[in-house]
PDB file of C-alpha atoms in Angstrom:
ATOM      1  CA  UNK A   7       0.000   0.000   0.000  1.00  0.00           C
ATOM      2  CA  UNK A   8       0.982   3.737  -1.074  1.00  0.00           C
ATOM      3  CA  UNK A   9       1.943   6.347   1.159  1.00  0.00           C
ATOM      4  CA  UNK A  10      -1.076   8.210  -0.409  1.00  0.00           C
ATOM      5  CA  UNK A  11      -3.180   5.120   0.614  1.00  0.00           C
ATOM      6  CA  UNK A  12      -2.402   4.673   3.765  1.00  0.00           C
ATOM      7  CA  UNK A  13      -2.976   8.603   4.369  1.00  0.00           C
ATOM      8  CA  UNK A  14      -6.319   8.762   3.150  1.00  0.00           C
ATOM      9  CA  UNK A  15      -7.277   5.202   5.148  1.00  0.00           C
ATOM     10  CA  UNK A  16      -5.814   6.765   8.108  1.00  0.00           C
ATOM     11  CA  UNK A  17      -7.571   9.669   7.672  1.00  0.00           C
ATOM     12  CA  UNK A  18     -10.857   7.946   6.768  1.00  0.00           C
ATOM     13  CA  UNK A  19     -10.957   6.290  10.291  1.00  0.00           C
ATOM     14  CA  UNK A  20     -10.082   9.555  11.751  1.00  0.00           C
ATOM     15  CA  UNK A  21     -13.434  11.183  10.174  1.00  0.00           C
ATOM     16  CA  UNK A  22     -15.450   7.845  11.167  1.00  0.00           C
ATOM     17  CA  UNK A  23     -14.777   8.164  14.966  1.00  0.00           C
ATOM     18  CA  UNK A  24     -15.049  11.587  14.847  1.00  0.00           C
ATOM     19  CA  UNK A  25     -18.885  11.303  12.935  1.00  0.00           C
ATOM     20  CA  UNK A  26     -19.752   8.839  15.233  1.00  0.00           C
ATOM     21  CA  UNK A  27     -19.119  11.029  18.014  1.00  0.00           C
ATOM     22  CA  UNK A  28     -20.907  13.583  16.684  1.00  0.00           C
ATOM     23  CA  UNK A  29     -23.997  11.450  16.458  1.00  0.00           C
ATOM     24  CA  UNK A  30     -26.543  11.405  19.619  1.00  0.00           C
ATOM     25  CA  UNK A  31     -27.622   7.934  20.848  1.00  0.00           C
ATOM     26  CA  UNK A  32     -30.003   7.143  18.573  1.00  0.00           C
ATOM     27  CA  UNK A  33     -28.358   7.716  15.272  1.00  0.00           C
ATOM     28  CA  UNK A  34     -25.551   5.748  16.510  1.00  0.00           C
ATOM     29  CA  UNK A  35     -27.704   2.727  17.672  1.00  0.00           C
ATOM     30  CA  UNK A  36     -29.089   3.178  13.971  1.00  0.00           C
ATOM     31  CA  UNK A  37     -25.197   2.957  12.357  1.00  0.00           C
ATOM     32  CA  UNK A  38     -24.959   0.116  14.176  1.00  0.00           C
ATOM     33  CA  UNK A  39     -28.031  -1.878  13.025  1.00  0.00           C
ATOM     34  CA  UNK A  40     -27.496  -0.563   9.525  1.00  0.00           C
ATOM     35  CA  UNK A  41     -24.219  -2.634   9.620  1.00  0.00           C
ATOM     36  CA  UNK A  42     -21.189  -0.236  10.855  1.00  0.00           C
ATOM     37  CA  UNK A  43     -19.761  -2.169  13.681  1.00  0.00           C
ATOM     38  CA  UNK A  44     -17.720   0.491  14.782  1.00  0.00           C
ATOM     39  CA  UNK A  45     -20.979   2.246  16.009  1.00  0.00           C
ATOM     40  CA  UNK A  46     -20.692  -0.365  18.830  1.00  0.00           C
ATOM     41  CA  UNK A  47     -17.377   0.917  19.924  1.00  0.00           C
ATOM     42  CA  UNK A  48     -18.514   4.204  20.330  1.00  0.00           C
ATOM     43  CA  UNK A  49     -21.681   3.532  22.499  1.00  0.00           C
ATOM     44  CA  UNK A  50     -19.279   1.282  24.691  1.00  0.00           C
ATOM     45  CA  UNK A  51     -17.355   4.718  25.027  1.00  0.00           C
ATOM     46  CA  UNK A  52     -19.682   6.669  26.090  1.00  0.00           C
ATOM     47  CA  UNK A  53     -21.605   4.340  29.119  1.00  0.00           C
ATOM     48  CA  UNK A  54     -18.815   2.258  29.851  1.00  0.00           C
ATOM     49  CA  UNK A  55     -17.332   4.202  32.930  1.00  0.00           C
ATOM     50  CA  UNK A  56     -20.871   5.339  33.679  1.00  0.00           C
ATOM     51  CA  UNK A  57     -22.618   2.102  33.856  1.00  0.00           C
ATOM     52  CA  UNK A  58     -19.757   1.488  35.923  1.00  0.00           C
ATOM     53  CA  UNK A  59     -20.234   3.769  38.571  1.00  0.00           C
ATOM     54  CA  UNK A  60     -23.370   3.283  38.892  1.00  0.00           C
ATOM     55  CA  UNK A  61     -22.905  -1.128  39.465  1.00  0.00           C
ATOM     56  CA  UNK A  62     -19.745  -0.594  41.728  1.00  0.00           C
ATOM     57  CA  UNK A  63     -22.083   2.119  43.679  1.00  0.00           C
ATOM     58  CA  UNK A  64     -24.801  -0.448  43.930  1.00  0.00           C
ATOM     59  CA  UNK A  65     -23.122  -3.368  44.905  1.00  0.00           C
ATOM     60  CA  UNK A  66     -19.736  -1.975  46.419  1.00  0.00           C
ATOM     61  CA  UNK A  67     -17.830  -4.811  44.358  1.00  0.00           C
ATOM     62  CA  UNK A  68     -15.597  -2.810  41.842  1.00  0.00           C
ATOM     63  CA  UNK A  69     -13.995  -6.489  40.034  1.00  0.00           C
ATOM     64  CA  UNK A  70     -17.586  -7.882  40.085  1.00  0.00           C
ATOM     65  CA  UNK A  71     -19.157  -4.211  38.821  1.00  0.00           C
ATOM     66  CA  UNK A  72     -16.185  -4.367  35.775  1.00  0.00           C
ATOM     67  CA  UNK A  73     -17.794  -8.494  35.403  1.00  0.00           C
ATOM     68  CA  UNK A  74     -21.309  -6.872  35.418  1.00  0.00           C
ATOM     69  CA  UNK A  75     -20.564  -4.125  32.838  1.00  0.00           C
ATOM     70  CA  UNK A  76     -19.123  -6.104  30.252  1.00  0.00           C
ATOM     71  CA  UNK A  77     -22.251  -8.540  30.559  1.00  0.00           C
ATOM     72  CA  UNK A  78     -24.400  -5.331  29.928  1.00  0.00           C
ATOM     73  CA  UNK A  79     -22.624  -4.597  26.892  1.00  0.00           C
ATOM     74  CA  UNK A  80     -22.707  -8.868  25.592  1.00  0.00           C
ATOM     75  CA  UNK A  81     -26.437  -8.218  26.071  1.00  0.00           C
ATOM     76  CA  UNK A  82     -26.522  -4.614  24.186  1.00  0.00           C
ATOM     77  CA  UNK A  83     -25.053  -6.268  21.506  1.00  0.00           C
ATOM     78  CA  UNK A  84     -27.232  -9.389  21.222  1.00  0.00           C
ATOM     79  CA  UNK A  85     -30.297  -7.649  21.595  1.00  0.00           C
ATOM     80  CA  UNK A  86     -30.286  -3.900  20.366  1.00  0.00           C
ATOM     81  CA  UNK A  87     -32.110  -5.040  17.159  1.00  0.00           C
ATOM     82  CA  UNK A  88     -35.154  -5.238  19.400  1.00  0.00           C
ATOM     83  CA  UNK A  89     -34.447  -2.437  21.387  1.00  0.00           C
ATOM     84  CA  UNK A  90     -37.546   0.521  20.934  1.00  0.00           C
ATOM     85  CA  UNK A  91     -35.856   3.255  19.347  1.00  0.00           C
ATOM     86  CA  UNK A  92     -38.553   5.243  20.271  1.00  0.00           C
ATOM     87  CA  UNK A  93     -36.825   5.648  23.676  1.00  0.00           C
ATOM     88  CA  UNK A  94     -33.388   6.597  25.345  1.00  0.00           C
ATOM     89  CA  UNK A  95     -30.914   4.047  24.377  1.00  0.00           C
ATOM     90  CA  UNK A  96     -29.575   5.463  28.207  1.00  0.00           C
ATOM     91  CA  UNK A  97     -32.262   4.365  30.010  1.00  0.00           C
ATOM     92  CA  UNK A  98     -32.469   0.994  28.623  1.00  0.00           C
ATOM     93  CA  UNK A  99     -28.533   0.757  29.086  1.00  0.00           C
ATOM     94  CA  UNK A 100     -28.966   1.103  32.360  1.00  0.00           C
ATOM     95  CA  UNK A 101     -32.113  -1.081  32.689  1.00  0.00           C
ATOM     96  CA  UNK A 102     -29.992  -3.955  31.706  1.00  0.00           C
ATOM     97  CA  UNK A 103     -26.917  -2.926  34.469  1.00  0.00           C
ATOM     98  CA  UNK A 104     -30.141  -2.269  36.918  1.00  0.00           C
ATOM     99  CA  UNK A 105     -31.779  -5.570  37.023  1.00  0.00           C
ATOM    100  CA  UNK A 106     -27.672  -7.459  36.538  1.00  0.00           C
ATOM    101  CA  UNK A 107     -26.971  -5.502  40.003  1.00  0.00           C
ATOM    102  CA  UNK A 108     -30.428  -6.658  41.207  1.00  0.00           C
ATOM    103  CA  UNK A 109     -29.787 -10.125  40.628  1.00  0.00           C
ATOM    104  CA  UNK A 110     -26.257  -9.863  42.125  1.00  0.00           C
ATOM    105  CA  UNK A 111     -26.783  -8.640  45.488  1.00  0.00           C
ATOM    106  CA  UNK A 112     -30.048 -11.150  45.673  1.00  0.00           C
ATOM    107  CA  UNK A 113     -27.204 -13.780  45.454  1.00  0.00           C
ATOM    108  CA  UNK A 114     -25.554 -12.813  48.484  1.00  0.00           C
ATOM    109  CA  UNK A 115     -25.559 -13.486  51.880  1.00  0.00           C
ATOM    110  CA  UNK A 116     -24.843 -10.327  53.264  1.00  0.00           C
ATOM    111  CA  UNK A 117     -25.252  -6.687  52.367  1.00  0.00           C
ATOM    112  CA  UNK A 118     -22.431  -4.693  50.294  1.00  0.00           C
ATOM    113  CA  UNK A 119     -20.878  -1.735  51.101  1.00  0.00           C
ATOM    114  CA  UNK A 120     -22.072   1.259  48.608  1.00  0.00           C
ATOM    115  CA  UNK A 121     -19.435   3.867  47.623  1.00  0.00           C
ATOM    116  CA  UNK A 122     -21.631   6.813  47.590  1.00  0.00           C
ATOM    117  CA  UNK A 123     -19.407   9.810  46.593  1.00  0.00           C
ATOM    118  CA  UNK A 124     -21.998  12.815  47.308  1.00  0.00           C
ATOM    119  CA  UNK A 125     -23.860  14.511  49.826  1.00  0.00           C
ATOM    120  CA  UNK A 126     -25.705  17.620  50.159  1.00  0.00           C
ATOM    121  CA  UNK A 127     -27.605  19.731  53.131  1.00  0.00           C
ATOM    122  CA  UNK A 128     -31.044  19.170  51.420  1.00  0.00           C
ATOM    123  CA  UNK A 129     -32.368  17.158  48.908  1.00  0.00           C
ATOM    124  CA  UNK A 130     -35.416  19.154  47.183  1.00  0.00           C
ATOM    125  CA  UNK A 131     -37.059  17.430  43.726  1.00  0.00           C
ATOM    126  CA  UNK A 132     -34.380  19.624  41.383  1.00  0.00           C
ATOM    127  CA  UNK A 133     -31.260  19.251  43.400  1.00  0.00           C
ATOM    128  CA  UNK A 134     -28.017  18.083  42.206  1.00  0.00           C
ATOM    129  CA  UNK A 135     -25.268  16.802  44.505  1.00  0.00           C
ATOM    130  CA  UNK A 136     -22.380  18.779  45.275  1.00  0.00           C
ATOM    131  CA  UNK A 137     -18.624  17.376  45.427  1.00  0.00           C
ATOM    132  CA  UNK A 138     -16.989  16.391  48.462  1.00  0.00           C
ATOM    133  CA  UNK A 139     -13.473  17.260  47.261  1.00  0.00           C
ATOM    134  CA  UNK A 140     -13.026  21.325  46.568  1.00  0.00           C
ATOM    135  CA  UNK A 141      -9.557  22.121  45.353  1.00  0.00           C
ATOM    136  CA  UNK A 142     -10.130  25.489  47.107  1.00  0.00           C
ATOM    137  CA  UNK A 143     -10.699  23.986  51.081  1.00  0.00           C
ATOM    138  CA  UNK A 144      -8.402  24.123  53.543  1.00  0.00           C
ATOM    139  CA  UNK A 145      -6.823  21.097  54.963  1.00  0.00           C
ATOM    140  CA  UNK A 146      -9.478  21.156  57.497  1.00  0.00           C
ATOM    141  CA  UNK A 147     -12.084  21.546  55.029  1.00  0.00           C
ATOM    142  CA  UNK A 148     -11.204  18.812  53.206  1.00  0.00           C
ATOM    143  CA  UNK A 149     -10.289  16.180  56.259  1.00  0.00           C
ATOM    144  CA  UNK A 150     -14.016  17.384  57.302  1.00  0.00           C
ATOM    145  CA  UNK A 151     -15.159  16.646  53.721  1.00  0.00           C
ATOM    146  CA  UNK A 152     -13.141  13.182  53.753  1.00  0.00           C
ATOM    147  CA  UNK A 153     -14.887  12.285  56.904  1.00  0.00           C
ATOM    148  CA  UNK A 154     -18.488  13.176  55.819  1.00  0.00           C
ATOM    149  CA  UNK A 155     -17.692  10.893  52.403  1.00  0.00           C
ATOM    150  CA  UNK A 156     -17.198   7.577  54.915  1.00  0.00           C
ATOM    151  CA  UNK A 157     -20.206   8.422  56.881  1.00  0.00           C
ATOM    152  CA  UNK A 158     -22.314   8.859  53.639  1.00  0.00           C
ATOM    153  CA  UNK A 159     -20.934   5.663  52.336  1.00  0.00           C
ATOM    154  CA  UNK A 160     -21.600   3.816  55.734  1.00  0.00           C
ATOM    155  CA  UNK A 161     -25.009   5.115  55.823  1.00  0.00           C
ATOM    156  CA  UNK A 162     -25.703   4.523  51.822  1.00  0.00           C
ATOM    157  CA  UNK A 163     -24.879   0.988  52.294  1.00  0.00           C
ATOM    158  CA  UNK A 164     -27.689   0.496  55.034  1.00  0.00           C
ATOM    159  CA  UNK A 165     -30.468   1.451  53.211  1.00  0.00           C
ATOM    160  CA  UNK A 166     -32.841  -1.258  51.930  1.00  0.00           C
ATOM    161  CA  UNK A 167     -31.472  -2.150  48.526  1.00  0.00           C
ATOM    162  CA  UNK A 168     -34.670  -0.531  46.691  1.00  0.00           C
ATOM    163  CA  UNK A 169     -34.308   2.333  48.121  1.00  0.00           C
ATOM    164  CA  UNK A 170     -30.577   2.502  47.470  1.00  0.00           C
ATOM    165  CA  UNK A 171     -31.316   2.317  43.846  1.00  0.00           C
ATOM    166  CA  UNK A 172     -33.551   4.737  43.522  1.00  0.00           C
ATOM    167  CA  UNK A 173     -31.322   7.115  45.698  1.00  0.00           C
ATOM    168  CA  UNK A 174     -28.226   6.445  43.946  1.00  0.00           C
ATOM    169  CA  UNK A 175     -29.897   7.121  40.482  1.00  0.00           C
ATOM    170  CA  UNK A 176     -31.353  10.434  41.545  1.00  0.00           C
ATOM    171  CA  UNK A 177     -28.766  11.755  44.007  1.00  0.00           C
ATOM    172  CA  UNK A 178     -25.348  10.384  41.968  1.00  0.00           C
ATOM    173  CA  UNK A 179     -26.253   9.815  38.661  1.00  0.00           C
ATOM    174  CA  UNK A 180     -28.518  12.880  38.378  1.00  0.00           C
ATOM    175  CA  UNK A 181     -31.691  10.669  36.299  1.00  0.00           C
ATOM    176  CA  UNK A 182     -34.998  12.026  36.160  1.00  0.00           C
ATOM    177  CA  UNK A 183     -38.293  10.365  38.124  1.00  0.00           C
ATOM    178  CA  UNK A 184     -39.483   9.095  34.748  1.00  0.00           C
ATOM    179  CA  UNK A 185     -36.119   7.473  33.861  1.00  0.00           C
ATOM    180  CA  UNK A 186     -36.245   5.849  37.710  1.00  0.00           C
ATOM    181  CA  UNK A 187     -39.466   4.506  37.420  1.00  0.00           C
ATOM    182  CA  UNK A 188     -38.398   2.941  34.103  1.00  0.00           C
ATOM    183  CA  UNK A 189     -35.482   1.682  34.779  1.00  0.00           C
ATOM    184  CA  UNK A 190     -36.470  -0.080  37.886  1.00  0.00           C
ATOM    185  CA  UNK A 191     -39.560  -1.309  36.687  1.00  0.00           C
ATOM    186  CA  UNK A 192     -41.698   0.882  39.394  1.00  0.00           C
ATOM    187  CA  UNK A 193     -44.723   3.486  39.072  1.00  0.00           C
ATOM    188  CA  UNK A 194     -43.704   7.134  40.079  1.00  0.00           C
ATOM    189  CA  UNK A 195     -45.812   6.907  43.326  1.00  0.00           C
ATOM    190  CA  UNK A 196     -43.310   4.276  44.445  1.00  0.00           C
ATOM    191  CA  UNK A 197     -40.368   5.953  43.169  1.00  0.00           C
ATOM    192  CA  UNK A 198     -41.011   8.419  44.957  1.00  0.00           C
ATOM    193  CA  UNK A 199     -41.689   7.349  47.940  1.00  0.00           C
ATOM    194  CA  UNK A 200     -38.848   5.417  48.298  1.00  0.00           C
ATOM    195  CA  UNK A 201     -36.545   7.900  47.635  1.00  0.00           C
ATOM    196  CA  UNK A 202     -38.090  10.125  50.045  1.00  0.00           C
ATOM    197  CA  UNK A 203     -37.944   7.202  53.079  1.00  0.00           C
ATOM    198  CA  UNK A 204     -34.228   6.820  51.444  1.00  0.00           C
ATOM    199  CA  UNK A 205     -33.867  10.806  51.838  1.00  0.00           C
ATOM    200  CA  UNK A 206     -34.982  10.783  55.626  1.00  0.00           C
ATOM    201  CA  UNK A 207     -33.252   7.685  56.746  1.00  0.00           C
ATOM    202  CA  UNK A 208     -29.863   9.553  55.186  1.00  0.00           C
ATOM    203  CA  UNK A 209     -30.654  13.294  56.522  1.00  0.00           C
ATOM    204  CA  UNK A 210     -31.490  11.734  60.156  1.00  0.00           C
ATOM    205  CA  UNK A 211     -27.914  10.037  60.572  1.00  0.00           C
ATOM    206  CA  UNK A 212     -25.602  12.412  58.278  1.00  0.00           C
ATOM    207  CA  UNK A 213     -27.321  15.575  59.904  1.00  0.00           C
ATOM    208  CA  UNK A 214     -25.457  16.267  62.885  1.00  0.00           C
ATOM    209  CA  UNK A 215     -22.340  16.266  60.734  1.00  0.00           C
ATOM    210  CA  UNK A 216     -23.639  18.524  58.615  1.00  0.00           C
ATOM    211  CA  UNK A 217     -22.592  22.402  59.313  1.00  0.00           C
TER     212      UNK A 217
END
């Protein structure tokens, strides 16, 4: 192959990632089905760390999380051609890692610990978390900040593991009531009321280290 070959192959993968990522969700899940494998690769990119995250935060295993990911991906692959495009390839993504972390913690004997990395004064319907690490803080701040992050996650991991779900979607991973409900499988009366019973059993033992 040509110098002038291999330059415009090089540069014709270049444009092909970079197109890809361009796309939203749903074009890319349509790449994909049309036949462009690399479409996979790039949806694997973007929910890969996420999906992540949100396992290892469920079931406070990160090797078994990493295990549980790449099975949520084997079954992205086998079955998007009967996924409804007329919804959020997202939520259904994590639908899949949902009911995999589900089905892992029903298999153990005892509960996991939950890396929860967030915590915030109140928790109103249209709040976001705020980060326990500030490059700004003082030493003090930040041993204070360090010490609040073990409480949360000792307090996280004692909630009933429905309503750690449904707080760890909302409060870490920032998804909307409708998504909840949908990707847990519950009406919006019961996601919501167990994220508030999740909300008070968390602001009764965090608040008196709160300032």
């Amino acid at each position: 192959m040509g110098q002038t070959a291999r330059k415009q192959l090089v540069m014709g993968g270049i444009s092909t990632k970079e197109r890809l990522h361009a796309m939203d969700d749903s074009a890319v899940v349509s790449a994909f089905l049309g036949g462009d494998e690399r479409a996979f690769t790039e949806l694997v990119e973007r929910y890969q760390t996420r999906l992540l995250n949100f396992i290892y935060r469920t079931i406070g295993d990160r090797e078994k999380a990493e295990d549980l990911v790449q099975e949520v991906f084997i079954r992205v692959y086998r079955h998007l051609h009967r996924f409804d495009r007329s919804k959020k390839f997202s939520t259904w993504a994590y639908t899949i890692a949902s009911n995999l972390a589900k089905n892992e913690l029903r298999n153990r004997s005892r509960n996991p610990l939950v890396l929860f990395q967030t915590v915030q004064k109140s928790y109103q319907d249209d709040d976001r978390p705020v980060e326990f690490e500030d490059p700004t803080s003082r030493p003090d701040d930040m041993y204070h900040q360090r010490h609040l992050q073990q409480i949360v996650e000792e307090t996280v991991s004692k909630l009933p593991e429905h309503h750690r779900r449904v707080f760890v979607l909302r409060e870490l991973e920032g998804k909307s009531y409708e998504e909840i409900a949908e990707i847990t499988d519950c009406n919006l009366g019961t996601v919501k009321s167990r994220l508030n019973r999740a909300r008070n059993s968390f602001a009764e033992i965090i608040a008196p280290f709160v300032d």
